[in-house]
Structure formats: structure tokens, C-alpha cells
Amino acid sequence: MDLGIEGRIAFIAGASSGLGRAVAVALAREGARVAICSRNRKRITAAADRVAQETGVDRERVFPLACDVTKERDVDDAIERTCAHFGGLHILVTNAGGPPPGYIDDLSLETWRAAIELNLVSTIQLCRAALPHLRAAAAADDPHASILMITSISAKRPIPSLYLSNATRAGVQGFAKTLSEELGPAGITVNTILPGYTRTERLKELAAHLASTSGTPVEEIEAGWAENNALRRIAEPEEFAAAAAFLVSKRAAYVTGTGFPVDGGWSKHVL
Ligand SMILES: NC(=O)c1ccc[n+]([C@@H]2O[C@H](COP(=O)([O-])OP(=O)(O)OC[C@H]3O[C@@H](n4cnc5c(N)ncnc54)[C@H](OP(=O)(O)O)[C@@H]3O)[C@@H](O)[C@H]2O)c1
């Protein structure tokens, strides 16, 4: 299927590794020009080189930006520089690292505030900065504009040790649904995508944390995660990215306001 994103311009946050980088690869492979950001200039530049290498696209079509999504000014600058560099914006993918694990007595109020900044406020600010450009893209002769927010399966079913993730993702889900109503008449789709257990640095860190607190070997922890999925395995980032590429594409122009799990059947709800 031609996704209809050839030549489109996408901004993907948190893309020096893991899910964000995989989404950048998937979109670049479909012919989009991609701006990617993360906090660390060296890492994001290396990621841009890798995206170009893996896809065989011209390196000029991958624009790396150093941007901490918790900093309002960084976000504004990154979006403006993307639009100046490529000439507009059609697709916004919001993302950042995950907050630390912990139970209620482990987490200070400062840690709570940092997580809300990292996973909720950053999403809101990325949308605020991108909106004028997305509105212009949706009003153009060949209209197309979409927002996809990376959250977590913890938004659907809270995971006991991940208070910060559970609470902040729920906020993003509410924000996304509200935004989809307001932006629908302008032709801008807004969806969230909920990764299940997927092989990235973040998952390695979670497994190591659980292993150190429970004394269970990492292999057993991973086997337990896989066992709870209908597909009985952990996902690869490319599998997540394929679903993301569809959701931001023109082929998904009638899909909005949804929370789309890519979790191998981890969610046990009927709908
Ligand atoms: N992998 C999973 O199984 C899974 C499951 C459910 C939910 N999730 C969630 O999905 C998101 C992505 O996860 P992942 O597995 O891809 O994690 P990852 O491999 O750790 O990648 C996180 C990315 O975000 C960047 N980043 C972190 N903080 C940032 C900030 N303040 N501003 C800009 N960029 C920032 C990191 O780059 P720099 O360090 O260079 O800034 C990195 O590129 C996280 O929120 C995670 O909790 C993941």
C-alpha cells in the first residue's frame, strides 16, 4: 500500500534511539523528509546518519536537532527550524524518554513534577508549537496533517511499578481526545499509539531495575512479559513503527481520536 507520505515533512521527538528512531526510519523509507530531535547533539546526529544509511535516502532528507522537549524554548526553536529547513510541517510525532519506575513511597513530589513535564507538558508544548504549521498543511491544495502521540499500554491498564507513566499517559490520552475534536473540522487527525513491551534501551533499563529489586534474572522477567502477550513475544521497534507510519499517513485520514495499542495482545479488553 502506498501510504501517501512521499515528500511530506515530519517532526519526530525523542528519536536518537528506540521507538522514535524506528518511526523516523519507517517514515524516511516511505519518502518523507524527517526532522528528528533529542537532548544530545552527538547522539541525534549519529541517529540521523543511521536513518539515512538504513533507508538509503539522501542524508539531506534527515534533519537532526538538539532539543530537550521539557524546555519550551527548545521546542519552539526546533519546530521553527524544521519549517525553515524543509518548508513546512505535515506530521508531528510526540515522544520522550520514559519516567523512572517506583511505588508511591519511592517518589518525591519533585520526581512527579519532572515526569509530568517530561511526558505530558512536553506533548502539549510540541502540539502548541506545531499547530500553526499543521493548520497550514491541512488547508493546502493537497491537504495532509496529523499528530501522533507515543504513550504506553500503561495508559490502558496501569502497571503497578510505573506510577509516573500510568498517570502522565492518562493525561496525554485526555489531551489527545480533546484535541482531536477541536482539530477535526480543520482536517487534522490526532491519535495516540500505545507501545507494549518493545526491545529498546528503555526496556533494558526497566528489566535491569526489576531484576535488582526482585532478585529475578532479567531473562525470567522478559519471559514473563512475553508470556502475558497473545503473541508470546516482545516486539521489535520496526513492528511498532509500521503501525505509526500508517496512523500518520494520508491512508489513515479517517482515523482520529483513537488510542492504538501495538502490544502483541497484552491488553485483554474486547475493545
Ligand atoms: N520500549 C517499550 O517497551 C515501551 C513500552 C511502553 C512505553 N514506552 C514509552 O515510549 C517512549 C519511548 O521509549 P523507548 O523505548 O524508545 O525509549 P528509549 O530507547 O530510552 O528512547 C528515548 C528517546 O527519547 C530521547 N529523550 C529522552 N528525554 C528527552 C527529552 N527530554 N527531550 C528530547 N528527547 C528526549 C532519548 O534521547 P537522548 O537521550 O539523546 O535525549 C531517546 O532518543 C517512552 O516514553 C517510553 O516510556 C516504551
mmCIF file of C-alpha atoms and ligand atoms in Angstrom:
data_model
loop_
_atom_site.group_PDB
_atom_site.id
_atom_site.type_symbol
_atom_site.label_atom_id
_atom_site.label_comp_id
_atom_site.label_asym_id
_atom_site.label_seq_id
_atom_site.Cartn_x
_atom_site.Cartn_y
_atom_site.Cartn_z
ATOM 1 C CA MET A 1 0.000 0.000 0.000
ATOM 2 C CA ASP A 2 1.290 3.467 -0.847
ATOM 3 C CA LEU A 3 0.882 5.419 2.391
ATOM 4 C CA GLY A 4 0.825 8.735 0.541
ATOM 5 C CA ILE A 5 3.575 10.324 2.607
ATOM 6 C CA GLU A 6 6.175 10.702 -0.150
ATOM 7 C CA GLY A 7 7.607 14.223 0.166
ATOM 8 C CA ARG A 8 5.743 15.015 3.406
ATOM 9 C CA ILE A 9 7.588 16.682 6.258
ATOM 10 C CA ALA A 10 7.600 15.016 9.667
ATOM 11 C CA PHE A 11 8.969 16.034 13.071
ATOM 12 C CA ILE A 12 9.717 13.147 15.426
ATOM 13 C CA ALA A 13 10.697 13.866 19.010
ATOM 14 C CA GLY A 14 12.861 11.609 21.183
ATOM 15 C CA ALA A 15 14.370 9.972 18.118
ATOM 16 C CA SER A 16 18.048 9.288 18.827
ATOM 17 C CA SER A 17 17.152 5.693 19.727
ATOM 18 C CA GLY A 18 14.318 3.241 20.318
ATOM 19 C CA LEU A 19 10.779 3.830 19.130
ATOM 20 C CA GLY A 20 11.348 7.400 17.907
ATOM 21 C CA ARG A 21 14.277 6.394 15.725
ATOM 22 C CA ALA A 22 12.347 3.422 14.347
ATOM 23 C CA VAL A 23 9.476 5.745 13.382
ATOM 24 C CA ALA A 24 11.967 8.062 11.639
ATOM 25 C CA VAL A 25 13.306 5.093 9.647
ATOM 26 C CA ALA A 26 9.799 3.982 8.664
ATOM 27 C CA LEU A 27 8.757 7.463 7.515
ATOM 28 C CA ALA A 28 12.032 8.133 5.681
ATOM 29 C CA ARG A 29 11.641 4.799 3.906
ATOM 30 C CA GLU A 30 8.176 5.922 2.754
ATOM 31 C CA GLY A 31 9.735 9.042 1.225
ATOM 32 C CA ALA A 32 9.046 11.602 3.972
ATOM 33 C CA ARG A 33 11.603 14.236 4.948
ATOM 34 C CA VAL A 34 12.206 13.824 8.656
ATOM 35 C CA ALA A 35 13.361 16.201 11.381
ATOM 36 C CA ILE A 36 14.429 14.270 14.476
ATOM 37 C CA CYS A 37 15.298 15.574 17.904
ATOM 38 C CA SER A 38 16.772 14.505 21.208
ATOM 39 C CA ARG A 39 18.674 16.232 24.015
ATOM 40 C CA ASN A 40 22.111 15.138 22.922
ATOM 41 C CA ARG A 41 23.529 16.637 19.708
ATOM 42 C CA LYS A 42 26.084 13.868 19.183
ATOM 43 C CA ARG A 43 23.504 11.089 19.605
ATOM 44 C CA ILE A 44 20.892 12.717 17.382
ATOM 45 C CA THR A 45 23.432 13.419 14.636
ATOM 46 C CA ALA A 46 24.576 9.788 14.775
ATOM 47 C CA ALA A 47 20.923 8.726 14.601
ATOM 48 C CA ALA A 48 20.378 10.892 11.508
ATOM 49 C CA ASP A 49 23.385 9.227 9.833
ATOM 50 C CA ARG A 50 21.980 5.827 10.739
ATOM 51 C CA VAL A 51 18.469 6.632 9.471
ATOM 52 C CA ALA A 52 19.955 7.732 6.125
ATOM 53 C CA GLN A 53 22.187 4.636 5.954
ATOM 54 C CA GLU A 54 19.446 2.154 6.862
ATOM 55 C CA THR A 55 16.959 3.594 4.376
ATOM 56 C CA GLY A 56 19.371 4.601 1.620
ATOM 57 C CA VAL A 57 17.810 8.077 1.498
ATOM 58 C CA ASP A 58 19.847 11.203 0.910
ATOM 59 C CA ARG A 59 21.230 12.428 4.262
ATOM 60 C CA GLU A 60 19.839 15.893 3.378
ATOM 61 C CA ARG A 61 16.354 14.472 3.958
ATOM 62 C CA VAL A 62 17.108 13.776 7.637
ATOM 63 C CA PHE A 63 17.489 16.876 9.831
ATOM 64 C CA PRO A 64 18.858 16.307 13.364
ATOM 65 C CA LEU A 65 18.089 18.846 16.081
ATOM 66 C CA ALA A 66 19.313 19.082 19.680
ATOM 67 C CA CYS A 67 16.166 19.804 21.682
ATOM 68 C CA ASP A 68 15.068 18.979 25.200
ATOM 69 C CA VAL A 69 11.295 18.636 24.894
ATOM 70 C CA THR A 70 10.825 19.765 28.505
ATOM 71 C CA LYS A 71 12.184 23.218 27.530
ATOM 72 C CA GLU A 72 9.627 25.473 25.910
ATOM 73 C CA ARG A 73 12.216 27.500 24.021
ATOM 74 C CA ASP A 74 13.988 24.390 22.667
ATOM 75 C CA VAL A 75 10.684 23.062 21.355
ATOM 76 C CA ASP A 76 9.703 26.333 19.687
ATOM 77 C CA ASP A 77 13.147 26.634 18.081
ATOM 78 C CA ALA A 78 13.188 23.036 16.856
ATOM 79 C CA ILE A 79 9.784 23.318 15.181
ATOM 80 C CA GLU A 80 10.636 26.693 13.622
ATOM 81 C CA ARG A 81 13.995 25.421 12.356
ATOM 82 C CA THR A 82 12.310 22.366 10.848
ATOM 83 C CA CYS A 83 9.816 24.524 8.969
ATOM 84 C CA ALA A 84 12.546 26.902 7.793
ATOM 85 C CA HIS A 85 14.726 23.959 6.685
ATOM 86 C CA PHE A 86 12.130 21.855 4.876
ATOM 87 C CA GLY A 87 9.432 24.478 4.137
ATOM 88 C CA GLY A 88 6.536 23.356 6.363
ATOM 89 C CA LEU A 89 5.244 20.534 8.545
ATOM 90 C CA HIS A 90 2.654 17.809 7.896
ATOM 91 C CA ILE A 91 3.294 15.249 10.611
ATOM 92 C CA LEU A 92 4.123 15.611 14.316
ATOM 93 C CA VAL A 93 5.124 12.601 16.409
ATOM 94 C CA THR A 94 5.455 13.437 20.114
ATOM 95 C CA ASN A 95 7.741 11.311 22.256
ATOM 96 C CA ALA A 96 10.368 11.444 25.028
ATOM 97 C CA GLY A 97 12.079 9.037 27.385
ATOM 98 C CA GLY A 98 10.087 7.153 29.967
ATOM 99 C CA PRO A 99 9.877 8.279 33.614
ATOM 100 C CA PRO A 100 11.574 6.219 36.354
ATOM 101 C CA PRO A 101 9.778 3.249 37.888
ATOM 102 C CA GLY A 102 8.754 3.275 41.551
ATOM 103 C CA TYR A 103 5.936 2.835 44.052
ATOM 104 C CA ILE A 104 4.110 5.635 45.894
ATOM 105 C CA ASP A 105 6.598 5.850 48.804
ATOM 106 C CA ASP A 106 9.601 5.905 46.453
ATOM 107 C CA LEU A 107 8.615 9.023 44.526
ATOM 108 C CA SER A 108 9.195 12.594 45.685
ATOM 109 C CA LEU A 109 6.927 15.402 44.544
ATOM 110 C CA GLU A 110 9.866 16.726 42.561
ATOM 111 C CA THR A 111 10.065 13.419 40.692
ATOM 112 C CA TRP A 112 6.325 13.608 39.993
ATOM 113 C CA ARG A 113 6.666 17.139 38.617
ATOM 114 C CA ALA A 114 9.586 16.117 36.389
ATOM 115 C CA ALA A 115 7.577 13.218 34.959
ATOM 116 C CA ILE A 116 4.596 15.446 34.233
ATOM 117 C CA GLU A 117 6.939 17.873 32.421
ATOM 118 C CA LEU A 118 8.628 15.046 30.509
ATOM 119 C CA ASN A 119 5.605 13.103 29.336
ATOM 120 C CA LEU A 120 2.575 15.422 29.499
ATOM 121 C CA VAL A 121 3.665 19.075 29.290
ATOM 122 C CA SER A 122 6.197 18.334 26.524
ATOM 123 C CA THR A 123 3.442 16.755 24.433
ATOM 124 C CA ILE A 124 1.240 19.804 24.874
ATOM 125 C CA GLN A 125 4.062 22.202 24.009
ATOM 126 C CA LEU A 126 5.100 20.247 20.908
ATOM 127 C CA CYS A 127 1.491 20.459 19.682
ATOM 128 C CA ARG A 128 1.210 24.162 20.517
ATOM 129 C CA ALA A 129 4.390 24.945 18.583
ATOM 130 C CA ALA A 130 3.474 22.772 15.585
ATOM 131 C CA LEU A 131 -0.177 23.758 15.258
ATOM 132 C CA PRO A 132 0.130 26.865 13.043
ATOM 133 C CA HIS A 133 2.208 24.826 10.570
ATOM 134 C CA LEU A 134 -0.090 21.793 10.698
ATOM 135 C CA ARG A 135 -3.121 24.034 10.137
ATOM 136 C CA ALA A 136 -1.406 25.476 7.056
ATOM 137 C CA ALA A 137 -0.624 21.946 5.787
ATOM 138 C CA ALA A 138 -4.236 20.860 6.309
ATOM 139 C CA ALA A 139 -5.519 23.898 4.390
ATOM 140 C CA ALA A 140 -3.158 23.468 1.412
ATOM 141 C CA ASP A 141 -4.187 22.310 -2.086
ATOM 142 C CA ASP A 142 -3.058 18.767 -1.327
ATOM 143 C CA PRO A 143 -4.038 18.690 2.362
ATOM 144 C CA HIS A 144 -2.461 16.423 4.942
ATOM 145 C CA ALA A 145 -1.720 16.978 8.620
ATOM 146 C CA SER A 146 -1.540 14.552 11.502
ATOM 147 C CA ILE A 147 -0.403 14.279 15.107
ATOM 148 C CA LEU A 148 0.603 11.015 16.733
ATOM 149 C CA MET A 149 1.485 10.865 20.433
ATOM 150 C CA ILE A 150 3.558 7.939 21.712
ATOM 151 C CA THR A 151 2.206 6.916 25.118
ATOM 152 C CA SER A 152 2.161 3.388 26.600
ATOM 153 C CA ILE A 153 -0.049 0.401 27.243
ATOM 154 C CA SER A 154 0.110 1.625 30.841
ATOM 155 C CA ALA A 155 -2.484 4.228 29.769
ATOM 156 C CA LYS A 156 -4.992 1.403 29.196
ATOM 157 C CA ARG A 157 -4.073 -0.831 32.101
ATOM 158 C CA PRO A 158 -1.830 0.655 34.792
ATOM 159 C CA ILE A 159 1.360 -1.283 35.549
ATOM 160 C CA PRO A 160 1.855 -1.460 39.357
ATOM 161 C CA SER A 161 5.514 -0.282 39.476
ATOM 162 C CA LEU A 162 5.044 2.514 36.926
ATOM 163 C CA TYR A 163 3.002 5.161 38.780
ATOM 164 C CA LEU A 164 4.569 8.040 36.852
ATOM 165 C CA SER A 165 3.953 6.500 33.465
ATOM 166 C CA ASN A 166 0.399 5.400 34.339
ATOM 167 C CA ALA A 167 -0.617 8.876 35.493
ATOM 168 C CA THR A 168 1.116 11.019 32.860
ATOM 169 C CA ARG A 169 -0.009 8.855 29.908
ATOM 170 C CA ALA A 170 -3.609 9.092 31.089
ATOM 171 C CA GLY A 171 -3.224 12.878 30.892
ATOM 172 C CA VAL A 172 -1.912 12.636 27.336
ATOM 173 C CA GLN A 173 -4.833 10.393 26.349
ATOM 174 C CA GLY A 174 -7.313 13.014 27.624
ATOM 175 C CA PHE A 175 -5.434 15.811 25.882
ATOM 176 C CA ALA A 176 -5.319 13.897 22.589
ATOM 177 C CA LYS A 177 -9.010 13.066 22.594
ATOM 178 C CA THR A 178 -9.936 16.691 23.305
ATOM 179 C CA LEU A 179 -7.556 17.977 20.638
ATOM 180 C CA SER A 180 -8.923 15.541 18.051
ATOM 181 C CA GLU A 181 -12.406 17.073 18.495
ATOM 182 C CA GLU A 182 -11.150 20.609 18.063
ATOM 183 C CA LEU A 183 -8.846 19.892 15.117
ATOM 184 C CA GLY A 184 -11.193 17.531 13.283
ATOM 185 C CA PRO A 185 -13.007 20.283 11.366
ATOM 186 C CA ALA A 186 -9.626 21.579 10.158
ATOM 187 C CA GLY A 187 -8.799 18.117 8.779
ATOM 188 C CA ILE A 188 -6.020 17.348 11.256
ATOM 189 C CA THR A 189 -6.031 13.858 12.735
ATOM 190 C CA VAL A 190 -4.889 13.278 16.325
ATOM 191 C CA ASN A 191 -4.167 9.790 17.614
ATOM 192 C CA THR A 192 -2.125 8.105 20.305
ATOM 193 C CA ILE A 193 -0.128 4.920 19.883
ATOM 194 C CA LEU A 194 0.398 2.665 22.891
ATOM 195 C CA PRO A 195 3.542 0.536 22.728
ATOM 196 C CA GLY A 196 3.638 -2.717 24.606
ATOM 197 C CA TYR A 197 6.934 -4.326 25.651
ATOM 198 C CA THR A 198 9.325 -3.456 22.813
ATOM 199 C CA ARG A 199 13.091 -4.099 22.599
ATOM 200 C CA THR A 200 14.723 -0.709 23.272
ATOM 201 C CA GLU A 201 17.102 0.856 25.792
ATOM 202 C CA ARG A 202 14.109 1.784 27.936
ATOM 203 C CA LEU A 203 13.021 -1.853 28.188
ATOM 204 C CA LYS A 204 16.569 -2.943 29.100
ATOM 205 C CA GLU A 205 16.588 -0.349 31.895
ATOM 206 C CA LEU A 206 13.201 -1.498 33.220
ATOM 207 C CA ALA A 207 14.285 -5.148 33.168
ATOM 208 C CA ALA A 208 17.543 -4.287 34.987
ATOM 209 C CA HIS A 209 15.637 -2.288 37.619
ATOM 210 C CA LEU A 210 13.148 -5.097 38.228
ATOM 211 C CA ALA A 211 15.967 -7.651 38.367
ATOM 212 C CA SER A 212 17.814 -5.621 41.011
ATOM 213 C CA THR A 213 14.726 -5.021 43.162
ATOM 214 C CA SER A 214 13.212 -8.516 42.908
ATOM 215 C CA GLY A 215 16.273 -10.719 42.530
ATOM 216 C CA THR A 216 14.681 -12.325 39.459
ATOM 217 C CA PRO A 217 17.031 -12.803 36.481
ATOM 218 C CA VAL A 218 16.451 -10.450 33.509
ATOM 219 C CA GLU A 219 15.696 -13.431 31.211
ATOM 220 C CA GLU A 220 12.857 -14.533 33.505
ATOM 221 C CA ILE A 221 11.448 -11.016 33.667
ATOM 222 C CA GLU A 222 11.424 -10.781 29.876
ATOM 223 C CA ALA A 223 9.885 -14.239 29.564
ATOM 224 C CA GLY A 224 7.125 -13.140 31.949
ATOM 225 C CA TRP A 225 6.370 -10.075 29.827
ATOM 226 C CA ALA A 226 6.245 -12.181 26.677
ATOM 227 C CA GLU A 227 4.009 -14.786 28.339
ATOM 228 C CA ASN A 228 1.308 -12.175 29.002
ATOM 229 C CA ASN A 229 1.011 -11.312 25.307
ATOM 230 C CA ALA A 230 -1.256 -13.215 22.948
ATOM 231 C CA LEU A 231 1.755 -13.401 20.589
ATOM 232 C CA ARG A 232 4.055 -14.667 23.391
ATOM 233 C CA ARG A 233 6.997 -12.468 22.436
ATOM 234 C CA ILE A 234 8.433 -8.972 22.906
ATOM 235 C CA ALA A 235 8.047 -6.577 19.954
ATOM 236 C CA GLU A 236 10.786 -5.176 17.733
ATOM 237 C CA PRO A 237 10.806 -1.363 17.251
ATOM 238 C CA GLU A 238 10.182 -1.793 13.476
ATOM 239 C CA GLU A 239 6.860 -3.507 14.216
ATOM 240 C CA PHE A 240 5.767 -0.542 16.295
ATOM 241 C CA ALA A 241 6.991 1.905 13.636
ATOM 242 C CA ALA A 242 4.991 0.239 10.856
ATOM 243 C CA ALA A 243 1.748 0.942 12.742
ATOM 244 C CA ALA A 244 2.887 4.503 13.497
ATOM 245 C CA ALA A 245 3.634 5.148 9.810
ATOM 246 C CA PHE A 246 0.100 4.112 8.894
ATOM 247 C CA LEU A 247 -1.505 6.271 11.601
ATOM 248 C CA VAL A 248 0.253 9.469 10.455
ATOM 249 C CA SER A 249 -0.334 8.774 6.776
ATOM 250 C CA LYS A 250 -2.939 10.009 4.325
ATOM 251 C CA ARG A 251 -4.324 6.470 4.199
ATOM 252 C CA ALA A 252 -5.440 6.965 7.828
ATOM 253 C CA ALA A 253 -7.191 10.271 7.079
ATOM 254 C CA TYR A 254 -10.459 8.973 8.634
ATOM 255 C CA VAL A 255 -8.818 7.680 11.811
ATOM 256 C CA THR A 256 -8.799 10.200 14.641
ATOM 257 C CA GLY A 257 -9.285 10.311 18.406
ATOM 258 C CA THR A 258 -8.111 6.718 18.790
ATOM 259 C CA GLY A 259 -5.617 5.111 21.175
ATOM 260 C CA PHE A 260 -3.965 2.368 19.127
ATOM 261 C CA PRO A 261 -2.193 -0.402 21.065
ATOM 262 C CA VAL A 262 0.784 -2.160 19.457
ATOM 263 C CA ASP A 263 1.158 -4.673 22.251
ATOM 264 C CA GLY A 264 1.011 -8.182 20.781
ATOM 265 C CA GLY A 265 -2.312 -8.750 22.541
ATOM 266 C CA TRP A 266 -1.235 -7.650 26.030
ATOM 267 C CA SER A 267 -4.475 -5.658 26.506
ATOM 268 C CA LYS A 268 -7.234 -8.088 27.384
ATOM 269 C CA HIS A 269 -10.179 -5.782 26.749
ATOM 270 C CA VAL A 270 -12.673 -6.604 23.994
ATOM 271 C CA LEU A 271 -12.340 -3.074 22.571
HETATM 272 N N1 LIG B 1 10.056 0.278 24.805
HETATM 273 C C1 LIG B 1 8.961 -0.089 25.443
HETATM 274 O O1 LIG B 1 8.760 -1.278 25.701
HETATM 275 C C2 LIG B 1 7.926 0.944 25.832
HETATM 276 C C3 LIG B 1 6.677 0.486 26.278
HETATM 277 C C4 LIG B 1 5.717 1.407 26.658
HETATM 278 C C5 LIG B 1 6.010 2.761 26.584
HETATM 279 N N2 LIG B 1 7.224 3.185 26.143
HETATM 280 C C6 LIG B 1 7.474 4.627 26.116
HETATM 281 O O2 LIG B 1 7.774 5.064 24.795
HETATM 282 C C7 LIG B 1 8.673 6.179 24.862
HETATM 283 C C8 LIG B 1 9.917 5.878 24.027
HETATM 284 O O3 LIG B 1 10.515 4.737 24.595
HETATM 285 P P1 LIG B 1 11.810 3.992 24.017
HETATM 286 O O4 LIG B 1 11.657 2.595 24.443
HETATM 287 O O5 LIG B 1 12.026 4.328 22.616
HETATM 288 O O6 LIG B 1 12.932 4.688 24.936
HETATM 289 P P2 LIG B 1 14.477 4.945 24.659
HETATM 290 O O7 LIG B 1 15.057 3.897 23.824
HETATM 291 O O8 LIG B 1 15.039 5.205 26.011
HETATM 292 O O9 LIG B 1 14.484 6.315 23.822
HETATM 293 C C9 LIG B 1 14.055 7.515 24.364
HETATM 294 C C10 LIG B 1 14.434 8.631 23.409
HETATM 295 O O10 LIG B 1 13.961 9.864 23.924
HETATM 296 C C11 LIG B 1 15.043 10.813 23.963
HETATM 297 N N3 LIG B 1 14.754 11.711 25.061
HETATM 298 C C12 LIG B 1 14.697 11.426 26.383
HETATM 299 N N4 LIG B 1 14.385 12.511 27.082
HETATM 300 C C13 LIG B 1 14.231 13.524 26.192
HETATM 301 C C14 LIG B 1 13.927 14.904 26.294
HETATM 302 N N5 LIG B 1 13.710 15.487 27.498
HETATM 303 N N6 LIG B 1 13.872 15.656 25.168
HETATM 304 C C15 LIG B 1 14.114 15.092 23.966
HETATM 305 N N7 LIG B 1 14.403 13.791 23.798
HETATM 306 C C16 LIG B 1 14.472 13.016 24.893
HETATM 307 C C17 LIG B 1 16.311 9.973 24.089
HETATM 308 O O11 LIG B 1 17.436 10.612 23.524
HETATM 309 P P3 LIG B 1 18.527 11.498 24.303
HETATM 310 O O12 LIG B 1 18.949 10.705 25.494
HETATM 311 O O13 LIG B 1 19.600 11.661 23.256
HETATM 312 O O14 LIG B 1 17.838 12.771 24.655
HETATM 313 C C18 LIG B 1 15.935 8.784 23.201
HETATM 314 O O15 LIG B 1 16.167 9.096 21.849
HETATM 315 C C19 LIG B 1 8.992 6.386 26.361
HETATM 316 O O16 LIG B 1 8.151 7.374 26.887
HETATM 317 C C20 LIG B 1 8.673 5.031 26.954
HETATM 318 O O17 LIG B 1 8.370 5.086 28.320
HETATM 319 C C21 LIG B 1 8.197 2.308 25.756
#
